[in-house]
Short mmCIF file of C-alpha atoms and ligand atoms in Angstrom, two decimals:
data_model
loop_
_atom_site.label_atom_id
_atom_site.label_comp_id
_atom_site.label_asym_id
_atom_site.label_seq_id
_atom_site.Cartn_x
_atom_site.Cartn_y
_atom_site.Cartn_z
CA MET A 1 7.23 4.85 34.82
CA PRO A 2 5.98 1.29 34.35
CA ARG A 3 7.74 -0.69 31.66
CA PHE A 4 5.63 -2.03 28.81
CA ALA A 5 6.56 -4.70 26.29
CA VAL A 6 4.57 -5.67 23.23
CA LEU A 7 4.52 -9.32 22.16
CA ILE A 8 3.37 -9.88 18.60
CA VAL A 9 2.59 -13.50 17.74
CA ALA A 10 3.40 -14.22 14.12
CA ALA A 11 4.20 -17.91 14.24
CA GLY A 12 1.06 -19.21 12.53
CA LYS A 13 0.82 -20.90 9.16
CA GLY A 14 -2.17 -18.88 7.95
CA GLU A 15 -3.88 -21.99 6.65
CA ARG A 16 -7.30 -20.43 6.21
CA ALA A 17 -5.91 -17.57 4.13
CA VAL A 18 -4.41 -19.95 1.52
CA THR A 19 -1.87 -17.38 0.35
CA SER A 20 1.49 -18.38 -1.08
CA LEU A 21 3.37 -17.24 2.03
CA PRO A 22 2.00 -17.49 5.59
CA LYS A 23 -0.43 -14.54 5.68
CA GLN A 24 1.64 -12.37 8.05
CA TYR A 25 4.40 -12.15 5.41
CA GLU A 26 2.06 -11.39 2.51
CA THR A 27 1.97 -7.86 1.17
CA LEU A 28 -0.75 -5.59 2.42
CA ALA A 29 -0.93 -2.23 0.67
CA GLY A 30 2.70 -2.48 -0.36
CA GLN A 31 4.24 -3.80 2.85
CA PRO A 32 4.35 -7.19 4.57
CA MET A 33 1.45 -7.42 7.00
CA LEU A 34 3.78 -8.17 9.93
CA ARG A 35 5.77 -5.00 9.28
CA ARG A 36 2.58 -2.93 9.37
CA THR A 37 1.50 -4.57 12.62
CA VAL A 38 4.88 -3.94 14.28
CA GLN A 39 4.82 -0.33 13.14
CA ALA A 40 1.38 0.18 14.67
CA PHE A 41 3.10 0.07 18.08
CA SER A 42 5.37 3.06 17.68
CA GLY A 43 7.13 4.05 20.88
CA TYR A 44 6.92 0.52 22.34
CA THR A 45 9.54 -2.22 22.49
CA VAL A 46 8.09 -4.89 20.21
CA HIS A 47 9.07 -8.55 20.55
CA VAL A 48 8.06 -10.69 17.59
CA VAL A 49 7.38 -14.43 17.85
CA ILE A 50 7.87 -16.22 14.53
CA GLY A 51 7.36 -19.80 13.41
CA PRO A 52 10.19 -22.33 13.16
CA GLY A 53 11.76 -21.91 9.71
CA GLN A 54 10.31 -18.44 9.14
CA ASP A 55 13.60 -16.63 9.88
CA THR A 56 14.33 -15.55 6.31
CA LEU A 57 10.77 -14.37 5.72
CA ALA A 58 10.73 -12.47 8.99
CA ALA A 59 14.14 -10.87 8.37
CA ALA A 60 12.93 -9.59 5.00
CA ALA A 61 9.60 -8.38 6.37
CA LEU A 62 11.21 -6.52 9.28
CA ALA A 63 14.39 -5.28 7.56
CA GLY A 64 15.65 -2.00 8.94
CA LEU A 65 13.39 -1.96 12.01
CA ASP A 66 15.19 -1.74 15.32
CA LEU A 67 13.80 -4.79 17.16
CA PRO A 68 15.01 -7.16 19.88
CA ALA A 69 15.98 -10.69 18.78
CA LEU A 70 13.13 -12.65 17.21
CA ILE A 71 11.59 -15.40 19.35
CA THR A 72 10.62 -18.84 18.02
CA GLY A 73 7.02 -19.82 18.66
CA GLY A 74 5.20 -23.13 18.83
CA ALA A 75 2.49 -25.27 17.28
CA THR A 76 -0.47 -23.30 18.66
CA ARG A 77 -1.05 -19.62 19.28
CA GLN A 78 -1.18 -20.34 23.01
CA GLU A 79 2.22 -22.02 22.88
CA SER A 80 3.67 -19.17 20.83
CA VAL A 81 2.47 -16.66 23.42
CA ARG A 82 3.90 -18.72 26.28
CA LEU A 83 7.28 -19.04 24.58
CA GLY A 84 7.21 -15.31 23.90
CA LEU A 85 6.46 -14.53 27.54
CA GLU A 86 9.22 -16.90 28.69
CA ALA A 87 11.69 -15.09 26.44
CA LEU A 88 11.05 -11.85 28.35
CA VAL A 89 11.86 -13.33 31.78
CA GLN A 90 15.46 -12.06 31.87
CA ASP A 91 14.40 -8.47 31.34
CA ALA A 92 10.86 -8.65 32.66
CA PRO A 93 8.55 -5.72 31.90
CA ASP A 94 5.77 -4.62 34.26
CA PHE A 95 3.07 -4.96 31.62
CA VAL A 96 2.78 -6.86 28.39
CA LEU A 97 0.46 -6.24 25.43
CA ILE A 98 -0.11 -9.46 23.49
CA HIS A 99 -1.16 -8.89 19.89
CA ASP A 100 -1.89 -10.92 16.74
CA ALA A 101 0.33 -10.19 13.75
CA ALA A 102 -2.87 -10.73 11.78
CA ARG A 103 -4.38 -7.48 13.14
CA PRO A 104 -2.40 -4.82 11.29
CA LEU A 105 -5.12 -2.20 11.61
CA VAL A 106 -4.91 -1.76 15.36
CA SER A 107 -5.02 1.94 16.20
CA GLY A 108 -2.99 3.97 18.67
CA LYS A 109 -6.27 4.69 20.42
CA VAL A 110 -6.98 1.04 21.23
CA VAL A 111 -3.36 0.46 22.31
CA ALA A 112 -3.53 3.48 24.59
CA ALA A 113 -6.85 2.34 26.10
CA VAL A 114 -5.41 -1.09 26.96
CA ALA A 115 -2.25 0.46 28.43
CA ALA A 116 -4.28 2.96 30.47
CA ALA A 117 -6.46 0.20 31.96
CA LEU A 118 -3.33 -1.62 33.16
CA GLU A 119 -1.88 1.55 34.65
CA ALA A 120 -5.21 2.06 36.41
CA GLY A 121 -4.58 -1.19 38.33
CA HIS A 122 -6.38 -3.94 36.41
CA ASP A 123 -4.63 -7.28 35.97
CA GLY A 124 -5.75 -7.42 32.37
CA ALA A 125 -7.50 -5.39 29.69
CA LEU A 126 -9.46 -6.68 26.70
CA PRO A 127 -10.60 -4.61 23.72
CA MET A 128 -14.01 -5.70 22.45
CA VAL A 129 -16.72 -4.60 20.05
CA ALA A 130 -20.43 -5.32 20.40
CA ALA A 131 -21.79 -7.99 18.07
CA ALA A 132 -23.83 -6.17 15.44
CA ASP A 133 -25.21 -9.06 13.39
CA THR A 134 -28.04 -11.28 14.45
CA LEU A 135 -26.45 -14.53 15.48
CA ARG A 136 -27.48 -18.16 15.02
CA ARG A 137 -25.91 -21.32 16.32
CA LYS A 138 -25.80 -24.48 14.22
CA GLU A 139 -27.25 -27.39 16.13
CA ALA A 140 -26.34 -31.07 15.83
CA ASP A 141 -29.46 -31.67 13.72
CA GLY A 142 -28.35 -29.02 11.18
CA HIS A 143 -30.84 -26.36 12.25
CA PHE A 144 -29.77 -22.88 13.18
CA THR A 145 -31.20 -21.53 16.42
CA LEU A 146 -31.39 -17.86 17.11
CA VAL A 147 -28.94 -16.58 19.71
CA SER A 148 -29.74 -13.20 21.15
CA ARG A 149 -26.98 -10.79 20.28
CA ASP A 150 -27.83 -8.70 23.32
CA ASN A 151 -24.78 -8.39 25.51
CA LEU A 152 -22.60 -10.33 23.08
CA TYR A 153 -19.16 -8.98 22.33
CA ARG A 154 -16.28 -9.96 20.06
CA ALA A 155 -12.79 -10.04 21.60
CA GLN A 156 -9.82 -8.45 19.87
CA THR A 157 -6.15 -7.91 20.59
CA PRO A 158 -3.94 -6.37 21.99
CA GLN A 159 -4.84 -7.96 25.27
CA GLY A 160 -2.82 -6.36 28.06
CA PHE A 161 -1.71 -7.92 31.34
CA VAL A 162 0.50 -7.54 34.36
CA TYR A 163 3.45 -9.50 32.95
CA ALA A 164 4.22 -11.69 35.96
CA LYS A 165 0.56 -12.67 36.33
CA ILE A 166 -0.07 -13.66 32.70
CA LEU A 167 3.23 -15.56 32.61
CA ALA A 168 2.15 -17.52 35.70
CA ALA A 169 -1.27 -18.18 34.15
CA HIS A 170 0.29 -19.48 30.92
CA ARG A 171 2.66 -21.74 32.83
CA LYS A 172 -0.04 -23.12 35.08
CA HIS A 173 -2.65 -23.73 32.35
CA ALA A 174 -0.39 -24.70 29.45
CA ALA A 175 -2.31 -27.95 29.05
CA THR A 176 -5.74 -26.28 28.83
CA GLU A 177 -6.48 -25.24 25.26
CA VAL A 178 -7.98 -21.75 24.93
CA THR A 179 -8.25 -19.30 22.02
CA ASP A 180 -7.03 -16.13 23.68
CA ASP A 181 -5.02 -14.95 26.64
CA VAL A 182 -7.89 -13.43 28.56
CA ALA A 183 -9.44 -16.91 28.73
CA LEU A 184 -6.27 -18.13 30.48
CA ALA A 185 -6.14 -15.07 32.69
CA GLU A 186 -9.65 -15.81 33.89
CA LEU A 187 -8.77 -19.43 34.60
CA ALA A 188 -6.02 -18.06 36.81
CA GLY A 189 -8.44 -15.69 38.57
CA LEU A 190 -7.12 -12.40 37.17
CA THR A 191 -9.40 -9.36 36.99
CA VAL A 192 -9.80 -8.33 33.38
CA THR A 193 -11.54 -5.15 32.33
CA MET A 194 -13.08 -4.37 28.98
CA VAL A 195 -11.98 -1.43 26.85
CA GLU A 196 -13.42 -0.15 23.57
CA GLY A 197 -12.14 -2.07 20.56
CA GLU A 198 -12.63 -0.92 17.00
CA GLU A 199 -14.54 -2.48 14.11
CA LYS A 200 -11.63 -1.84 11.82
CA ASN A 201 -9.25 -3.85 14.02
CA ILE A 202 -10.06 -6.97 12.01
CA LYS A 203 -8.12 -10.21 12.14
CA VAL A 204 -6.99 -10.95 8.60
CA THR A 205 -8.06 -14.57 8.35
CA CYS A 206 -9.21 -15.36 4.80
CA LYS A 207 -7.82 -14.20 1.50
CA GLU A 208 -10.70 -11.74 1.01
CA ASP A 209 -9.74 -10.03 4.26
CA PHE A 210 -6.65 -8.62 2.54
CA ALA A 211 -8.84 -6.56 0.20
CA LEU A 212 -11.03 -5.50 3.12
CA ALA A 213 -7.97 -4.48 5.17
CA GLU A 214 -6.68 -2.42 2.25
CA ILE A 215 -9.99 -0.66 1.92
CA LEU A 216 -10.01 0.07 5.66
CA MET A 217 -6.48 1.44 5.33
CA GLY A 218 -7.61 3.80 2.63
CA ASN A 219 -5.02 2.28 0.34
CA PRO A 220 -5.28 3.92 -3.09
CA ASN A 221 -4.69 0.52 -4.68
CA ALA A 222 -7.85 -0.83 -3.16
CA ILE A 223 -10.55 1.39 -4.57
CA SER A 224 -9.59 4.08 -6.93
CA ASP A 225 -10.79 6.49 -9.47
CA ILE A 226 -9.07 5.51 -12.69
CA ARG A 227 -8.87 8.29 -15.28
CA THR A 228 -7.70 8.16 -18.87
CA ALA A 229 -7.33 11.03 -21.32
CA THR A 230 -5.81 11.57 -24.72
CA GLY A 231 -3.56 14.31 -26.10
CA TYR A 232 -2.75 15.25 -29.68
CA ASP A 233 -0.21 17.63 -31.18
CA VAL A 234 1.30 18.57 -34.54
CA HIS A 235 4.38 20.61 -35.44
CA LYS A 236 5.55 21.67 -38.87
CA PHE A 237 8.99 20.97 -40.31
CA THR A 238 11.21 23.94 -40.93
CA ALA A 239 14.89 24.45 -41.75
CA GLY A 240 17.24 22.86 -39.21
CA ASP A 241 19.40 19.87 -38.42
CA HIS A 242 17.66 18.28 -35.42
CA ILE A 243 14.33 17.93 -33.71
CA TRP A 244 13.30 17.30 -30.11
CA LEU A 245 11.14 14.23 -29.84
CA CYS A 246 9.97 12.68 -26.56
CA GLY A 247 12.65 14.55 -24.65
CA LEU A 248 15.44 13.42 -26.96
CA LYS A 249 17.51 15.47 -29.40
CA VAL A 250 17.28 13.59 -32.71
CA PRO A 251 19.47 14.60 -35.67
CA HIS A 252 17.31 15.25 -38.76
CA SER A 253 17.30 16.95 -42.16
CA HIS A 254 14.85 19.53 -40.76
CA GLY A 255 13.88 21.18 -37.52
CA LEU A 256 10.36 21.59 -36.12
CA GLU A 257 8.69 24.98 -35.88
CA GLY A 258 7.21 26.05 -32.57
CA HIS A 259 7.25 28.57 -29.77
CA SER A 260 8.92 26.09 -27.43
CA ASP A 261 11.26 23.30 -28.53
CA ALA A 262 8.29 21.86 -30.52
CA ASP A 263 8.48 18.41 -28.95
CA VAL A 264 5.19 16.96 -30.23
CA GLY A 265 5.54 13.79 -28.18
CA LEU A 266 5.90 15.54 -24.83
CA HIS A 267 3.17 18.04 -25.75
CA ALA A 268 0.70 15.23 -26.47
CA ILE A 269 1.52 13.56 -23.13
CA THR A 270 1.22 16.87 -21.29
CA ASP A 271 -2.25 17.43 -22.75
CA ALA A 272 -3.31 13.90 -21.83
CA LEU A 273 -2.18 14.45 -18.24
CA LEU A 274 -4.08 17.72 -18.01
CA GLY A 275 -7.07 15.91 -19.49
CA CYS A 276 -7.00 13.34 -16.68
CA ILE A 277 -7.61 16.07 -14.12
CA GLY A 278 -9.86 18.26 -16.27
CA GLU A 279 -7.35 21.10 -16.31
CA GLY A 280 -7.64 22.42 -19.84
CA ASP A 281 -4.73 22.08 -22.22
CA ILE A 282 -1.10 22.98 -22.66
CA GLY A 283 -1.89 26.29 -24.41
CA MET A 284 -3.83 27.44 -21.35
CA HIS A 285 -0.97 26.76 -18.95
CA PHE A 286 1.91 27.74 -21.24
CA PRO A 287 0.48 30.30 -23.71
CA PRO A 288 2.56 30.77 -26.87
CA THR A 289 2.19 34.51 -26.30
CA ASP A 290 4.16 34.22 -23.06
CA GLU A 291 7.81 35.12 -23.60
CA ARG A 292 8.81 32.86 -20.69
CA TRP A 293 8.15 29.80 -22.83
CA ARG A 294 10.07 30.90 -25.94
CA GLY A 295 12.38 28.04 -26.85
CA ALA A 296 11.50 26.31 -23.58
CA ALA A 297 12.41 22.67 -23.08
CA SER A 298 9.12 20.78 -23.15
CA TRP A 299 10.03 18.49 -20.26
CA LYS A 300 9.20 21.51 -18.08
CA PHE A 301 5.59 21.45 -19.35
CA LEU A 302 5.34 17.74 -18.74
CA ASP A 303 6.89 18.04 -15.31
CA HIS A 304 4.44 20.81 -14.42
CA ALA A 305 1.40 18.78 -15.57
CA ALA A 306 2.69 15.75 -13.62
CA SER A 307 3.01 17.78 -10.44
CA MET A 308 -0.53 19.11 -10.91
CA VAL A 309 -1.69 15.48 -11.03
CA GLN A 310 0.37 14.64 -7.95
CA THR A 311 -0.96 17.57 -5.91
CA ARG A 312 -4.43 16.15 -6.45
CA GLY A 313 -3.22 12.85 -5.00
CA GLY A 314 -3.00 11.27 -8.45
CA VAL A 315 -0.56 8.56 -9.48
CA ILE A 316 0.37 8.22 -13.15
CA THR A 317 0.24 4.54 -13.99
CA HIS A 318 0.73 4.38 -17.76
CA VAL A 319 1.73 6.49 -20.75
CA ASP A 320 1.37 5.41 -24.37
CA VAL A 321 2.46 7.63 -27.27
CA THR A 322 2.15 7.16 -31.02
CA LEU A 323 4.42 9.26 -33.22
CA ILE A 324 3.16 9.75 -36.77
CA CYS A 325 5.78 10.63 -39.39
CA GLU A 326 7.65 9.22 -42.40
CA ARG A 327 11.00 10.42 -41.07
CA PRO A 328 12.97 10.41 -38.80
CA LYS A 329 12.85 6.70 -38.06
CA VAL A 330 11.73 6.33 -34.46
CA GLY A 331 12.86 2.73 -33.85
CA PRO A 332 16.54 3.46 -33.20
CA HIS A 333 15.59 6.12 -30.60
CA ARG A 334 12.63 4.38 -28.96
CA ASP A 335 14.46 3.02 -25.91
CA ALA A 336 16.21 6.30 -25.16
CA MET A 337 12.89 8.15 -25.49
CA LYS A 338 11.24 5.75 -23.06
CA VAL A 339 14.02 6.39 -20.56
CA LYS A 340 13.54 10.17 -20.88
CA ILE A 341 9.79 10.03 -20.33
CA ALA A 342 10.13 7.56 -17.47
CA GLU A 343 12.67 9.90 -15.86
CA ILE A 344 10.54 13.02 -16.19
CA LEU A 345 7.46 11.30 -14.81
CA GLY A 346 9.24 9.11 -12.25
CA LEU A 347 7.80 5.93 -13.78
CA GLU A 348 9.12 2.42 -14.25
CA LEU A 349 10.11 1.79 -17.87
CA SER A 350 7.40 -0.83 -18.24
CA ARG A 351 4.79 1.90 -17.75
CA VAL A 352 5.93 3.87 -20.78
CA SER A 353 5.17 2.86 -24.35
CA ILE A 354 6.29 4.52 -27.58
CA LYS A 355 4.92 3.48 -30.94
CA ALA A 356 5.45 4.97 -34.36
CA THR A 357 3.69 4.77 -37.67
CA THR A 358 3.86 6.34 -41.11
CA THR A 359 0.70 7.28 -42.99
CA GLU A 360 1.79 5.52 -46.18
CA GLY A 361 2.66 8.77 -47.88
CA LEU A 362 -0.83 10.17 -47.32
CA GLY A 363 -1.73 13.51 -45.78
CA PHE A 364 0.57 16.14 -44.29
CA THR A 365 2.65 13.60 -42.43
CA GLY A 366 2.92 11.52 -45.59
CA ARG A 367 4.12 14.60 -47.49
CA ARG A 368 6.72 15.05 -44.75
CA GLU A 369 5.40 18.49 -43.85
CA GLY A 370 5.36 17.80 -40.12
CA ILE A 371 5.05 15.33 -37.28
CA ALA A 372 1.91 14.41 -35.34
CA ALA A 373 1.77 12.68 -31.96
CA GLN A 374 -1.06 11.21 -29.98
CA ALA A 375 -0.86 10.08 -26.37
CA ILE A 376 -3.08 8.32 -23.91
CA VAL A 377 -2.34 8.48 -20.20
CA THR A 378 -3.82 6.60 -17.24
CA VAL A 379 -3.96 8.19 -13.81
CA ARG A 380 -5.19 6.72 -10.54
CA LEU A 381 -6.75 9.30 -8.27
N1 CTP B 1 -0.06 -17.76 15.77
C1 CTP B 1 1.16 -18.06 16.34
N2 CTP B 1 1.52 -19.36 16.51
C2 CTP B 1 0.73 -20.36 16.09
C3 CTP B 1 -0.53 -20.08 15.51
C4 CTP B 1 -0.90 -18.76 15.37
O1 CTP B 1 1.89 -17.16 16.70
N3 CTP B 1 1.15 -21.60 16.23
C5 CTP B 1 -0.42 -16.36 15.54
C6 CTP B 1 -0.70 -16.06 14.07
O2 CTP B 1 0.52 -15.82 13.38
C7 CTP B 1 -1.62 -14.86 14.13
C8 CTP B 1 -2.31 -15.01 15.49
O3 CTP B 1 -1.62 -16.04 16.18
O4 CTP B 1 -0.91 -13.65 14.10
C9 CTP B 1 -3.78 -15.33 15.32
O5 CTP B 1 -3.93 -16.61 14.74
P1 CTP B 1 -4.68 -16.94 13.37
O6 CTP B 1 -5.34 -15.73 12.86
O7 CTP B 1 -5.45 -18.18 13.58
O8 CTP B 1 -3.43 -17.22 12.37
P2 CTP B 1 -2.94 -18.59 11.79
O9 CTP B 1 -2.96 -19.64 12.83
O10 CTP B 1 -1.64 -18.32 11.12
O11 CTP B 1 -4.04 -18.88 10.68
P3 CTP B 1 -4.85 -20.23 10.45
O12 CTP B 1 -5.52 -20.55 11.76
O13 CTP B 1 -5.80 -19.89 9.36
O14 CTP B 1 -3.85 -21.27 10.04
MG1 MG B 2 -4.85 -20.25 13.80
#
């Protein structure tokens, strides 16, 4: 079995991207771009070349991954690759795949095609895609002349090589500036074959490319279907010494009447959640005629509605509830209620809001005959 090594060059400054960190350490769909790129090469030994002074950033981005020691790169991509290749001398592989950290969307298919071309006996393999746009070249006088796109291709990475040959090429031509490794390989007379690249294997170069990469990844944060729905519920006071409100047992001069524990707050949220996915209302899923739900704790209803949202691929992003009553006072319990709701729905506290109002003595809530609750929920599908 030939031995492969992957060399990922991540020593650039990402000047064109103008992000706060060098682009390879910026978050892409929830993870540092470099981490995504490294993980695209599962099953391979991945050597990462980082820039001088990027140790802390790299350690954070790659935390928990089982990788060989990081290599320090140089001032140009070419130099970073050469230093990376030199670092492998002691434990030289047969083949090396050289890849840009800035191409996190590389697929297993492209990697396999490059590897297969090397195993088939080529000195090098280059993934490319045909140029699809009509091309023009800017001339010295400012005019743009048409360049036929026929037979024009765009080069990508990983570019694969017989390790000893590409190392020799880099050493010999270190003083000749080129933009990729195949260019050096050709200077050194290596035979390089073309393999199919992929359009989605973009090089994240400018800031806008982050959004494009996220869309190509199918990241739900990138384009999503945002849904909102409301819920409303009322329960009547009855004899008792406590009520359940937003998942919390609150001592009170009365209880609330209901088939379940009569938690108006949780019922309103449950209805709003069902509303986000067009799934009817709480009465449809938990009919009051069903003995199973007699005295039931309402967090079970909420939990059920939340899992219905989740099975549809939905993510609950915000919950806002207004409790309408003269008494009990909600303020002293607000924080504990937020914690309960956040726990049931698996949300951060900042995504849960509880408000309360009286109705200035007016209406049934003003007459202290019951409590009303209204909720609005946001779901990303
Ligand atoms: N690279 C490197 N060492 C350098 C320069 C670039 O390892 N001295 C790496 C980059 O980290 C990137 C890849 O080479 O993964 C392709 O380079 P590019 O997209 O140009 O990245 P940057 O050089 O970082 O970006 P810019 O040119 O906009 O500054
Ligand atoms: Mg660059």
